[in-house]
Short mmCIF file of C-alpha atoms in Angstrom, two decimals:
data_model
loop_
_atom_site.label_atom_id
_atom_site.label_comp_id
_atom_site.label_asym_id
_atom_site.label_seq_id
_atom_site.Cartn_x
_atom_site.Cartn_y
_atom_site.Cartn_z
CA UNK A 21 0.00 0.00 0.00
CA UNK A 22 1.46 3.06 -0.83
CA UNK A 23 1.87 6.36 1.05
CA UNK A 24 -0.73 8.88 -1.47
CA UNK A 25 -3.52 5.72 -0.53
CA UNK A 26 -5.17 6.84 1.98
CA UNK A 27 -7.56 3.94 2.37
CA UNK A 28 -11.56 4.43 2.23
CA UNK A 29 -14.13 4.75 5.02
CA UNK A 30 -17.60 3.03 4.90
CA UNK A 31 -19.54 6.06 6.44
CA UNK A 32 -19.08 9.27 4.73
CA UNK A 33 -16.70 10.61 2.40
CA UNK A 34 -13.27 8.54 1.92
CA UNK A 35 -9.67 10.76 2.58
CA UNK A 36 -7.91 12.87 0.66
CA UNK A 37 -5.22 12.90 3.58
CA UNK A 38 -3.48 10.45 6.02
CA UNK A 39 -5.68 9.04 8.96
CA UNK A 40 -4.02 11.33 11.31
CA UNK A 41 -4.22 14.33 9.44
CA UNK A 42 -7.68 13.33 8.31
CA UNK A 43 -8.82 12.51 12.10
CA UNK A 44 -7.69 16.62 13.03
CA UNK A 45 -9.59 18.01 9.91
CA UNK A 46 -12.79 15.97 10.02
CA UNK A 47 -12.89 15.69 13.70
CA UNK A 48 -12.04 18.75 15.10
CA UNK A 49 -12.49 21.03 11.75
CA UNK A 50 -15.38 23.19 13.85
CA UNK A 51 -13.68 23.01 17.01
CA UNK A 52 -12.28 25.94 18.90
CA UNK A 53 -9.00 27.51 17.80
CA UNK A 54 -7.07 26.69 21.13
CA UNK A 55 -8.79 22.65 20.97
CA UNK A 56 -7.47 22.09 16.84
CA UNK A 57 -3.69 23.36 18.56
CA UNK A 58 -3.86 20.97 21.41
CA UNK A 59 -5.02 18.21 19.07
CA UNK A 60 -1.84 19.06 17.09
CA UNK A 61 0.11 18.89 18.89
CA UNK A 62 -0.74 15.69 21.02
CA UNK A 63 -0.52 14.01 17.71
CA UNK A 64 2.25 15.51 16.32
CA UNK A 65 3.98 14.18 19.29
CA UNK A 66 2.07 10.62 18.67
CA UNK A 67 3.51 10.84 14.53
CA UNK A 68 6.93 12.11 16.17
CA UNK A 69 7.17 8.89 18.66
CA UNK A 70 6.12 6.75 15.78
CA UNK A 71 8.96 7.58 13.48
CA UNK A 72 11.44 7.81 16.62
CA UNK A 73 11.84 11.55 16.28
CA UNK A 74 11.61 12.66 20.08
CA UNK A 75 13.14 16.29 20.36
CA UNK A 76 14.91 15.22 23.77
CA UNK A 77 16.37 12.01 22.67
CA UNK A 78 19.59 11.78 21.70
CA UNK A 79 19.97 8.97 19.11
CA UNK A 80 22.71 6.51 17.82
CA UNK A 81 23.06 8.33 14.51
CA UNK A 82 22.67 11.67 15.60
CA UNK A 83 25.95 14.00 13.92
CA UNK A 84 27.11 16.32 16.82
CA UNK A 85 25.11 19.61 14.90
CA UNK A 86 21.82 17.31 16.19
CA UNK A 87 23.33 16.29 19.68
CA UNK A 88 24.39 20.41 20.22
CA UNK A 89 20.92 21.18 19.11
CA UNK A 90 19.39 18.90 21.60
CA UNK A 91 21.84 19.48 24.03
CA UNK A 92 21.37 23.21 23.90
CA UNK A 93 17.45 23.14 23.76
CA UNK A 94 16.86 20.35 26.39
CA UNK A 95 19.60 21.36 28.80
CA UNK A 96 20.14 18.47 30.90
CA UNK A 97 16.70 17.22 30.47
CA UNK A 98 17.98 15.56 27.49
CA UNK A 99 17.85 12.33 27.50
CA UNK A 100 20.38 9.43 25.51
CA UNK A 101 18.38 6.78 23.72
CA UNK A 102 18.52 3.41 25.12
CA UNK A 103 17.21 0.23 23.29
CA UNK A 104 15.63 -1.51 26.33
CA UNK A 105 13.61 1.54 27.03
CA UNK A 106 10.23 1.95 25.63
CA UNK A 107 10.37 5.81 24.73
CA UNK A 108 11.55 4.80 21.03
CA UNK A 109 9.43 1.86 18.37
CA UNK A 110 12.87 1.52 16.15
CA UNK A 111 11.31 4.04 14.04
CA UNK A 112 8.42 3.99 10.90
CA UNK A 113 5.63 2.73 12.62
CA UNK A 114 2.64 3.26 11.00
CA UNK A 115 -0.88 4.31 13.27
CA UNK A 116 -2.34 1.12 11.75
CA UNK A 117 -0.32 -1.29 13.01
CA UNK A 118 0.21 -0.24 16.42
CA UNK A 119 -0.10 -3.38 18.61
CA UNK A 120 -1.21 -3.27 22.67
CA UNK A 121 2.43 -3.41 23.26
CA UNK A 122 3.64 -1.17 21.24
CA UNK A 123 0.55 1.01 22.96
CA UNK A 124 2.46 0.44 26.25
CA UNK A 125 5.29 1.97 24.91
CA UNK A 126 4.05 5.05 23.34
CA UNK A 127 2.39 5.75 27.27
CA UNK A 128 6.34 5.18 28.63
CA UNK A 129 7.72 8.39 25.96
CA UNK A 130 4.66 9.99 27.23
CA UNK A 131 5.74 9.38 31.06
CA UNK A 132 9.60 9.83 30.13
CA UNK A 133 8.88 12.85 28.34
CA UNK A 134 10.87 16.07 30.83
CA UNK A 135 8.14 18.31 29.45
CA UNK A 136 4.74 16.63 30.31
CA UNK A 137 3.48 15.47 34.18
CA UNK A 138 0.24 13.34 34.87
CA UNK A 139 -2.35 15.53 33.58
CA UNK A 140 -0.73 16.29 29.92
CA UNK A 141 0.13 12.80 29.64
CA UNK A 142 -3.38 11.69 30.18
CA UNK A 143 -4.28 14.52 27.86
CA UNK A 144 -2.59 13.21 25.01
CA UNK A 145 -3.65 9.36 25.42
CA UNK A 146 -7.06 11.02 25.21
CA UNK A 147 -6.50 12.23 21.99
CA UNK A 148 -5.07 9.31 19.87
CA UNK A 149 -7.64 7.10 21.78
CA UNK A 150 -9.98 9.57 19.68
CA UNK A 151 -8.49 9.13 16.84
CA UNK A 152 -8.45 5.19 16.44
CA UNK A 153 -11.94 5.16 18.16
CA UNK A 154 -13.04 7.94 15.14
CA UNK A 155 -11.20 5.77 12.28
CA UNK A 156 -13.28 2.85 13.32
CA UNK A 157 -16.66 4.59 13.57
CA UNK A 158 -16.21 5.49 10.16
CA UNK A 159 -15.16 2.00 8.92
CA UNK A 160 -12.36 3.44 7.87
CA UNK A 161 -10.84 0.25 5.61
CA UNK A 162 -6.97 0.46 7.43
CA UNK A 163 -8.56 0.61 10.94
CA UNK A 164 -11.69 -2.00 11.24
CA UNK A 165 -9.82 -5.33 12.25
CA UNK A 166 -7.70 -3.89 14.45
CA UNK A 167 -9.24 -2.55 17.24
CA UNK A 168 -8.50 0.16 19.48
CA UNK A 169 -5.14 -0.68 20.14
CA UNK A 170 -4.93 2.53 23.30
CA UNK A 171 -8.25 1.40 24.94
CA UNK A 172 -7.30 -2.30 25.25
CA UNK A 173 -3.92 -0.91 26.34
CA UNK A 174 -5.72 0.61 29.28
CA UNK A 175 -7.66 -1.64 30.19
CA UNK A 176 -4.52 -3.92 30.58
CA UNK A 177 -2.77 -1.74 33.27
CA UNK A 178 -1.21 1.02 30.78
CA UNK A 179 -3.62 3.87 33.09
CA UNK A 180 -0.54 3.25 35.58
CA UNK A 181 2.01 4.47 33.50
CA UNK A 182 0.32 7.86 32.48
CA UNK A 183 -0.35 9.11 35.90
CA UNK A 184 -3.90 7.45 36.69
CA UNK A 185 -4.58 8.36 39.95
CA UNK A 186 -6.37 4.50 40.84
CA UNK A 187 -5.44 3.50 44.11
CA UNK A 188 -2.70 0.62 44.31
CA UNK A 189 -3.07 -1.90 46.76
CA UNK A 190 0.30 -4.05 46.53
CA UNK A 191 1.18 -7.57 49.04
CA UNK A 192 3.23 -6.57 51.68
CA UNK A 193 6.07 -8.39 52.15
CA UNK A 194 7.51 -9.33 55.69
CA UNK A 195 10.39 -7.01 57.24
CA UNK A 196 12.66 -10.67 56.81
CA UNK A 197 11.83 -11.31 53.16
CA UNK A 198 12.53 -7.60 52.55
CA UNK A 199 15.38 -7.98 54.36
CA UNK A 200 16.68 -10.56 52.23
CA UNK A 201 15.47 -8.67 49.28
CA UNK A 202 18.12 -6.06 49.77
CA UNK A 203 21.22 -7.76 51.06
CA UNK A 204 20.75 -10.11 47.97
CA UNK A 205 22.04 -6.90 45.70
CA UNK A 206 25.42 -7.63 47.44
CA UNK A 207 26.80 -4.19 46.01
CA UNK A 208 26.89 -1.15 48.49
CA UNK A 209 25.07 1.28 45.90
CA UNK A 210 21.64 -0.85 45.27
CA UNK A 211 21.72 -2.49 49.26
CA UNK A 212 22.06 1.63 50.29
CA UNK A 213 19.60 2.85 48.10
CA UNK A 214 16.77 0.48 48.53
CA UNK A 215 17.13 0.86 52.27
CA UNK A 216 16.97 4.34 52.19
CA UNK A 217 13.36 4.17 50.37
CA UNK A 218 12.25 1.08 52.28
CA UNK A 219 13.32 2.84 55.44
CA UNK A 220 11.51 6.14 54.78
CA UNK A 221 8.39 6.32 51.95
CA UNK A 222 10.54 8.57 49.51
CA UNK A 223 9.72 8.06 45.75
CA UNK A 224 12.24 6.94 43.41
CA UNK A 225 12.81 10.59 41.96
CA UNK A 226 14.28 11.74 45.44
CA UNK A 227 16.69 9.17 45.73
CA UNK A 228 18.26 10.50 42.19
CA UNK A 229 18.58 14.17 43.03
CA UNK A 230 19.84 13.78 46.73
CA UNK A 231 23.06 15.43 47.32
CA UNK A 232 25.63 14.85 50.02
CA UNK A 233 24.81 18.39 51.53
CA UNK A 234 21.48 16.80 52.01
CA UNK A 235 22.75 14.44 54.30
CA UNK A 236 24.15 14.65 57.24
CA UNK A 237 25.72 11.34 58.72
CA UNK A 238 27.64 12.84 62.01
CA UNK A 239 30.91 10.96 60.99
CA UNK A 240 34.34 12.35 60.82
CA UNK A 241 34.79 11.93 57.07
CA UNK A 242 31.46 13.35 56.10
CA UNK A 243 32.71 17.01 56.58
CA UNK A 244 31.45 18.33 53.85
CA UNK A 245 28.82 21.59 54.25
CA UNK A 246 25.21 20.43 54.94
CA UNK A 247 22.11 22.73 54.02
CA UNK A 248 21.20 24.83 56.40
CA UNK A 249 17.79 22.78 57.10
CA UNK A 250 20.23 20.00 58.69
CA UNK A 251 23.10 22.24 60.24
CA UNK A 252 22.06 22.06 63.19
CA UNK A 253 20.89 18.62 63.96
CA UNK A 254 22.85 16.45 66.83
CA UNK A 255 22.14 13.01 65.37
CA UNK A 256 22.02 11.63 60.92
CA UNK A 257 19.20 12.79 59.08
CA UNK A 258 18.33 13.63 55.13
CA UNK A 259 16.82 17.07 53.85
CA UNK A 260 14.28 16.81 51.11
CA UNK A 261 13.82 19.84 49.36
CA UNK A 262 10.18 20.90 47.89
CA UNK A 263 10.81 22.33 45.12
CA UNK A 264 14.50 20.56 43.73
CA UNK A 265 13.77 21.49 39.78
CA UNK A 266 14.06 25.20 40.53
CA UNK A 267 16.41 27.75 40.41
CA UNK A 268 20.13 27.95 39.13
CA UNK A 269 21.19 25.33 41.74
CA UNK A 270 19.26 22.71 40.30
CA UNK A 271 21.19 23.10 36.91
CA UNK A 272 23.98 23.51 37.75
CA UNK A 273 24.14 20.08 39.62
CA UNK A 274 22.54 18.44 36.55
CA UNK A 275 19.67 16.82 38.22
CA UNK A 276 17.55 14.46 36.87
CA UNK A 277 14.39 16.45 35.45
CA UNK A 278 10.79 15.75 36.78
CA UNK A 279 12.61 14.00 39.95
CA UNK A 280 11.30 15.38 42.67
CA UNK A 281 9.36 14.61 45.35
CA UNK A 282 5.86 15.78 43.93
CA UNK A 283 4.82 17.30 47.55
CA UNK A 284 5.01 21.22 48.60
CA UNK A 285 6.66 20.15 52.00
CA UNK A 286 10.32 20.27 52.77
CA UNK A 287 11.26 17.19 54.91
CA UNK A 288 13.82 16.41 57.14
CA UNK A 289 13.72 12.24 58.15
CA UNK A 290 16.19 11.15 60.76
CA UNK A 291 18.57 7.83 59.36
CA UNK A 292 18.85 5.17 61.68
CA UNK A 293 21.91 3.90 62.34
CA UNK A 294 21.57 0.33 59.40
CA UNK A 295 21.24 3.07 57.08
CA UNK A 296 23.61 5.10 58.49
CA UNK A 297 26.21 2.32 58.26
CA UNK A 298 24.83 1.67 54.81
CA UNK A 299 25.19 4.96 53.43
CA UNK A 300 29.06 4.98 54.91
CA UNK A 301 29.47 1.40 53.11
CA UNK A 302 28.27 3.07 49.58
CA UNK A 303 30.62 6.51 50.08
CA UNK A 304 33.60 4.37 50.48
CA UNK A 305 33.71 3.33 46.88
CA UNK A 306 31.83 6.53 45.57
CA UNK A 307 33.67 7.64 42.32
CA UNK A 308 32.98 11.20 43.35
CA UNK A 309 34.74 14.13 45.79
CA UNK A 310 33.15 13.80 48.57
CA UNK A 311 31.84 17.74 48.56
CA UNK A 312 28.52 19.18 48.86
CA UNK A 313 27.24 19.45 45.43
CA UNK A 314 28.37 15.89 45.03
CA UNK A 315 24.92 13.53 44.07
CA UNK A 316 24.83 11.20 46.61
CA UNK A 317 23.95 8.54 44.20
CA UNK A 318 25.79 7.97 40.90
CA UNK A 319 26.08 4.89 38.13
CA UNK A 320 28.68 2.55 38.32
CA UNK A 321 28.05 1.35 34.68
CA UNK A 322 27.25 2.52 31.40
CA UNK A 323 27.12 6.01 32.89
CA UNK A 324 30.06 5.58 35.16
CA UNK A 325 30.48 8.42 37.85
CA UNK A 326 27.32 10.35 36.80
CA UNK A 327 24.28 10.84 38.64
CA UNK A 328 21.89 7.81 38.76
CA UNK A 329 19.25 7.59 36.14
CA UNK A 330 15.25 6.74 37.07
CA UNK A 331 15.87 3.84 33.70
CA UNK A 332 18.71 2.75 35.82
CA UNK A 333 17.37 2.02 39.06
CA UNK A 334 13.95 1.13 37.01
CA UNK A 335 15.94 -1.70 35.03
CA UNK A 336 17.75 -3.10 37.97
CA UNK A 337 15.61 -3.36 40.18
CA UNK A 338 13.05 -5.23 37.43
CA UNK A 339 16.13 -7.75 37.08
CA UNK A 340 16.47 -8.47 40.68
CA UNK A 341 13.15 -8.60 41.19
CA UNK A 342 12.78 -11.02 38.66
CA UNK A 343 15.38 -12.89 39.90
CA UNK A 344 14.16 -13.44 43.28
CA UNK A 345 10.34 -14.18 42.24
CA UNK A 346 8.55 -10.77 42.84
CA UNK A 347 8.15 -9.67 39.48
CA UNK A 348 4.72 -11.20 38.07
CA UNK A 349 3.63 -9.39 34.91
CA UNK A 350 3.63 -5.86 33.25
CA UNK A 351 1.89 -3.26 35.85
CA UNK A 352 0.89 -5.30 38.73
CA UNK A 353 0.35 -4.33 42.30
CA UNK A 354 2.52 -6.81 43.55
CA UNK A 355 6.03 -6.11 41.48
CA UNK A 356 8.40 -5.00 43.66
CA UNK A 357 9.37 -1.86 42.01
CA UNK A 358 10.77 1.23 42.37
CA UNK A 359 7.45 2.93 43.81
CA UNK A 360 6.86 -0.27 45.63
CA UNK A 361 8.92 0.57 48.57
CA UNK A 362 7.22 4.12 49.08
CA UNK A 363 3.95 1.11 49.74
CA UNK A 364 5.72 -0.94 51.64
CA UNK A 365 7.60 1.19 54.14
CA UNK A 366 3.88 3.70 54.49
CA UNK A 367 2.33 0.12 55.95
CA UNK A 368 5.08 -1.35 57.74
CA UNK A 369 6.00 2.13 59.55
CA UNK A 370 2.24 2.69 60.19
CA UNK A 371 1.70 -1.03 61.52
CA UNK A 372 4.59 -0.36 63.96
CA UNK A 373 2.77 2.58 64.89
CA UNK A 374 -0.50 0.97 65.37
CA UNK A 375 -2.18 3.78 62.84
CA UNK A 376 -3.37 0.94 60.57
CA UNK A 377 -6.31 0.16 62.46
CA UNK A 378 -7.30 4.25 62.72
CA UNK A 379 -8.59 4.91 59.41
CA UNK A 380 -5.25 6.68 58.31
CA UNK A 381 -1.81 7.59 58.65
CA UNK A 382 0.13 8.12 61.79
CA UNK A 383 0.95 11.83 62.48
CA UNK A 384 4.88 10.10 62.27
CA UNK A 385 4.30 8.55 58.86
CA UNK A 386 2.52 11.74 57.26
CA UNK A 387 5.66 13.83 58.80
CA UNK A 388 7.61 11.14 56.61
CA UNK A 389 6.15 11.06 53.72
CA UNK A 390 5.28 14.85 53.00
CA UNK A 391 1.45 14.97 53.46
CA UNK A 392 0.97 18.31 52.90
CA UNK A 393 -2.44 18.21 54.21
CA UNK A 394 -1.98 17.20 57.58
CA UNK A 395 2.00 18.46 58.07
CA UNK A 396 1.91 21.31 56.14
CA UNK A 397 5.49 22.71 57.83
CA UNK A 398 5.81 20.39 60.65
CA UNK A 399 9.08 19.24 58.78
CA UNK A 400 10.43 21.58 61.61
CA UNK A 401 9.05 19.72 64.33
CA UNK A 402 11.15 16.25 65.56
CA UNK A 403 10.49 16.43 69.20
CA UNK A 404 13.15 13.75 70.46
CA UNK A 405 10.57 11.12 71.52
CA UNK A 406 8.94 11.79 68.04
CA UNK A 407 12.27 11.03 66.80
CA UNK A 408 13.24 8.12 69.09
CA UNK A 409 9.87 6.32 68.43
CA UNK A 410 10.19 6.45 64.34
CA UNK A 411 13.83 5.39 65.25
CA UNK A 412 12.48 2.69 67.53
CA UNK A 413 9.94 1.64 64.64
CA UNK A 414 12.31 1.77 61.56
CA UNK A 415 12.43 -1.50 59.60
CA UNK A 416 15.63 -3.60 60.26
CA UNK A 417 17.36 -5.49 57.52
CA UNK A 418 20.83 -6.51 58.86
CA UNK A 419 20.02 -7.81 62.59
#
């Protein structure tokens, strides 16, 4: 079939114009001004992701006029293309054809994407579910045996990946087989890092944009300058910032874009001393100075020495997880993944507190995990029996 056949529809005039193009003119030729640009460009960014022609990708074959280009309109948002992630199809995929998989991975570039959060990605899954639903109301002859390859990609878990806001309700794991979980890594960055977010609810995107003046570990070597959040503290905590992506600070340290920790709450979480001893473990063989603006976290592989990647942590944790038996199928509950722990440690911390029971969170566990609504700025406020009973509480993995 060639290119200039643009197939025929069995209700209403056939098209003079590719589906997609036809889909914006037909569809939305008599909608508002503002609604025809938004359609645009959700499927311009659909037709782009198709042909593997992302903006913020840097690609194999790219000369170094593209890679300056990219480099100099994405800043460090830019990202380098990777085959094992699903932000790229390998290029001239044609609308027809998509398959639920390859559905799956058109809502990963969407969630990858350093321009786009929840809403915009469920924006533009809107859209192109629109169009395949419109192509096969009108019969249109590429369209009618294939289905509607985003709604059956939905309905098959892909809501998860574009910021669906369904509740998850995941198995808990006991503290021992958790416990064994991370000690199996048997490499001081993954034991440290999965401890840190089993030990205290943060997300994944923390983890990558923590530097070591956001920690303060009370040791001798660690004498590098804290922030002034943890300056004067008398025992190891972590400072989580609100608001990481802003400001010339955040550039300048090259962190990892649409990382952060999606409250409006600065935290401060005391470290026990496992984690403590954890942390110490990991900075031994850190590649890095050990200085303030140095990420606390950084690849020892492909990227060596730079700061860790979300794909990273994503793909190795999927490969231990697999490994061990707690990786079941594509977007379910119980996968022990990278938001996983953020689950895990809300229910074991709250258990331990006996808040489980109450209808909610313990005043402890919503002072951990940021909930704006009920903290608001109590960040500030780690009485010492507050801290001694979270301390007292804290998961165990090495005993």
């Amino acid at each position: 079939m060639s290119d200039d056949d643009y197939g025929t529809v069995q209700h209403g005039s056939s098209p003079d114009e590719p589906p997609i193009d036809w889909f914006v003119t037909k569809r939305h030729g008599h909608s508002a001004d503002s609604t025809r640009r938004q359609i645009r460009l959700r499927v311009d960014f659909f037709r782009r992701w198709l042909n593997d022609e992302l903006s913020w990708v840097i690609y194999n074959e790219d000369d170094e006029h593209e890679i300056a280009e990219k480099r100099n309109k994405w800043r460090e948002e830019v990202i380098q293309h990777e085959s094992e992630v699903n932000w790229t199809t390998g290029g001239d995929l044609r609308p027809e054809n998509l398959s639920i998989d390859e559905a799956h991975n058109y809502f990963q570039a969407l969630s990858a994407c350093p321009r786009y959060g929840g809403g915009s990605e469920v924006s533009h899954v809107k859209a192109i579910r629109q169009f395949y639903e419109f192509t096969l109301n009108r019969g249109h002859s590429w369209f009618t045996s294939t289905g509607n390859p985003i709604e059956l990609a939905l309905n098959e878990g892909g809501d998860k990946i574009i910021g669906s806001k369904s509740s998850r309700n995941p198995e808990i794991i006991s503290v021992d087989e958790m416990g064994e979980y991370i000690r199996s890594f048997s490499h001081p960055l993954f034991e440290s890092l999965t401890a840190l977010m089993a030990k205290t609810t943060i997300r994944r995107g923390v983890t990558h944009n923590l530097d070591l003046q956001d920690v303060y570990l009370d040791h001798p070597a660690c004498d590098w300058k804290v922030h002034r959040e943890l300056r004067h503290k008398d025992r190891p905590f972590i400072y989580i910032s609100s608001k990481p992506e802003e400001g010339k600070l955040w550039e300048e340290r090259q962190r990892v874009p649409k990382s952060s920790n999606k409250t409006s709450v600065d935290r401060t979480i005391p470290i026990d001393n496992e984690l403590c001893d954890l942390l110490l473990r990991w900075l031994v063989i850190h590649p890095g100075p050990l200085e303030s603006n140095t990420p606390l976290f950084v690849s020892l592989f492909r990227n060596w020495g730079e700061r860790i990647h979300a794909q990273t942590l994503q793909k190795k944790l999927r490969e231990h997880s697999e490994d061990l038996g707690y990786w079941y199928e594509p977007y379910d509950d119980d996968n022990i993944n990278p938001h996983y722990f953020r689950h895990w440690s809300t229910s074991v911390i709250d258990q331990r507190l006996e808040a489980a029971g109450a209808g909610g969170h313990s005043t402890t566990t919503k002072l951990i995990r940021g909930d704006e609504e009920d903290t608001m700025d109590n960040y500030t406020h780690w009485s010492d029996d507050r801290v001694k009973r979270y301390l007292q509480v804290c998961p165990k993995f090495y005993d």
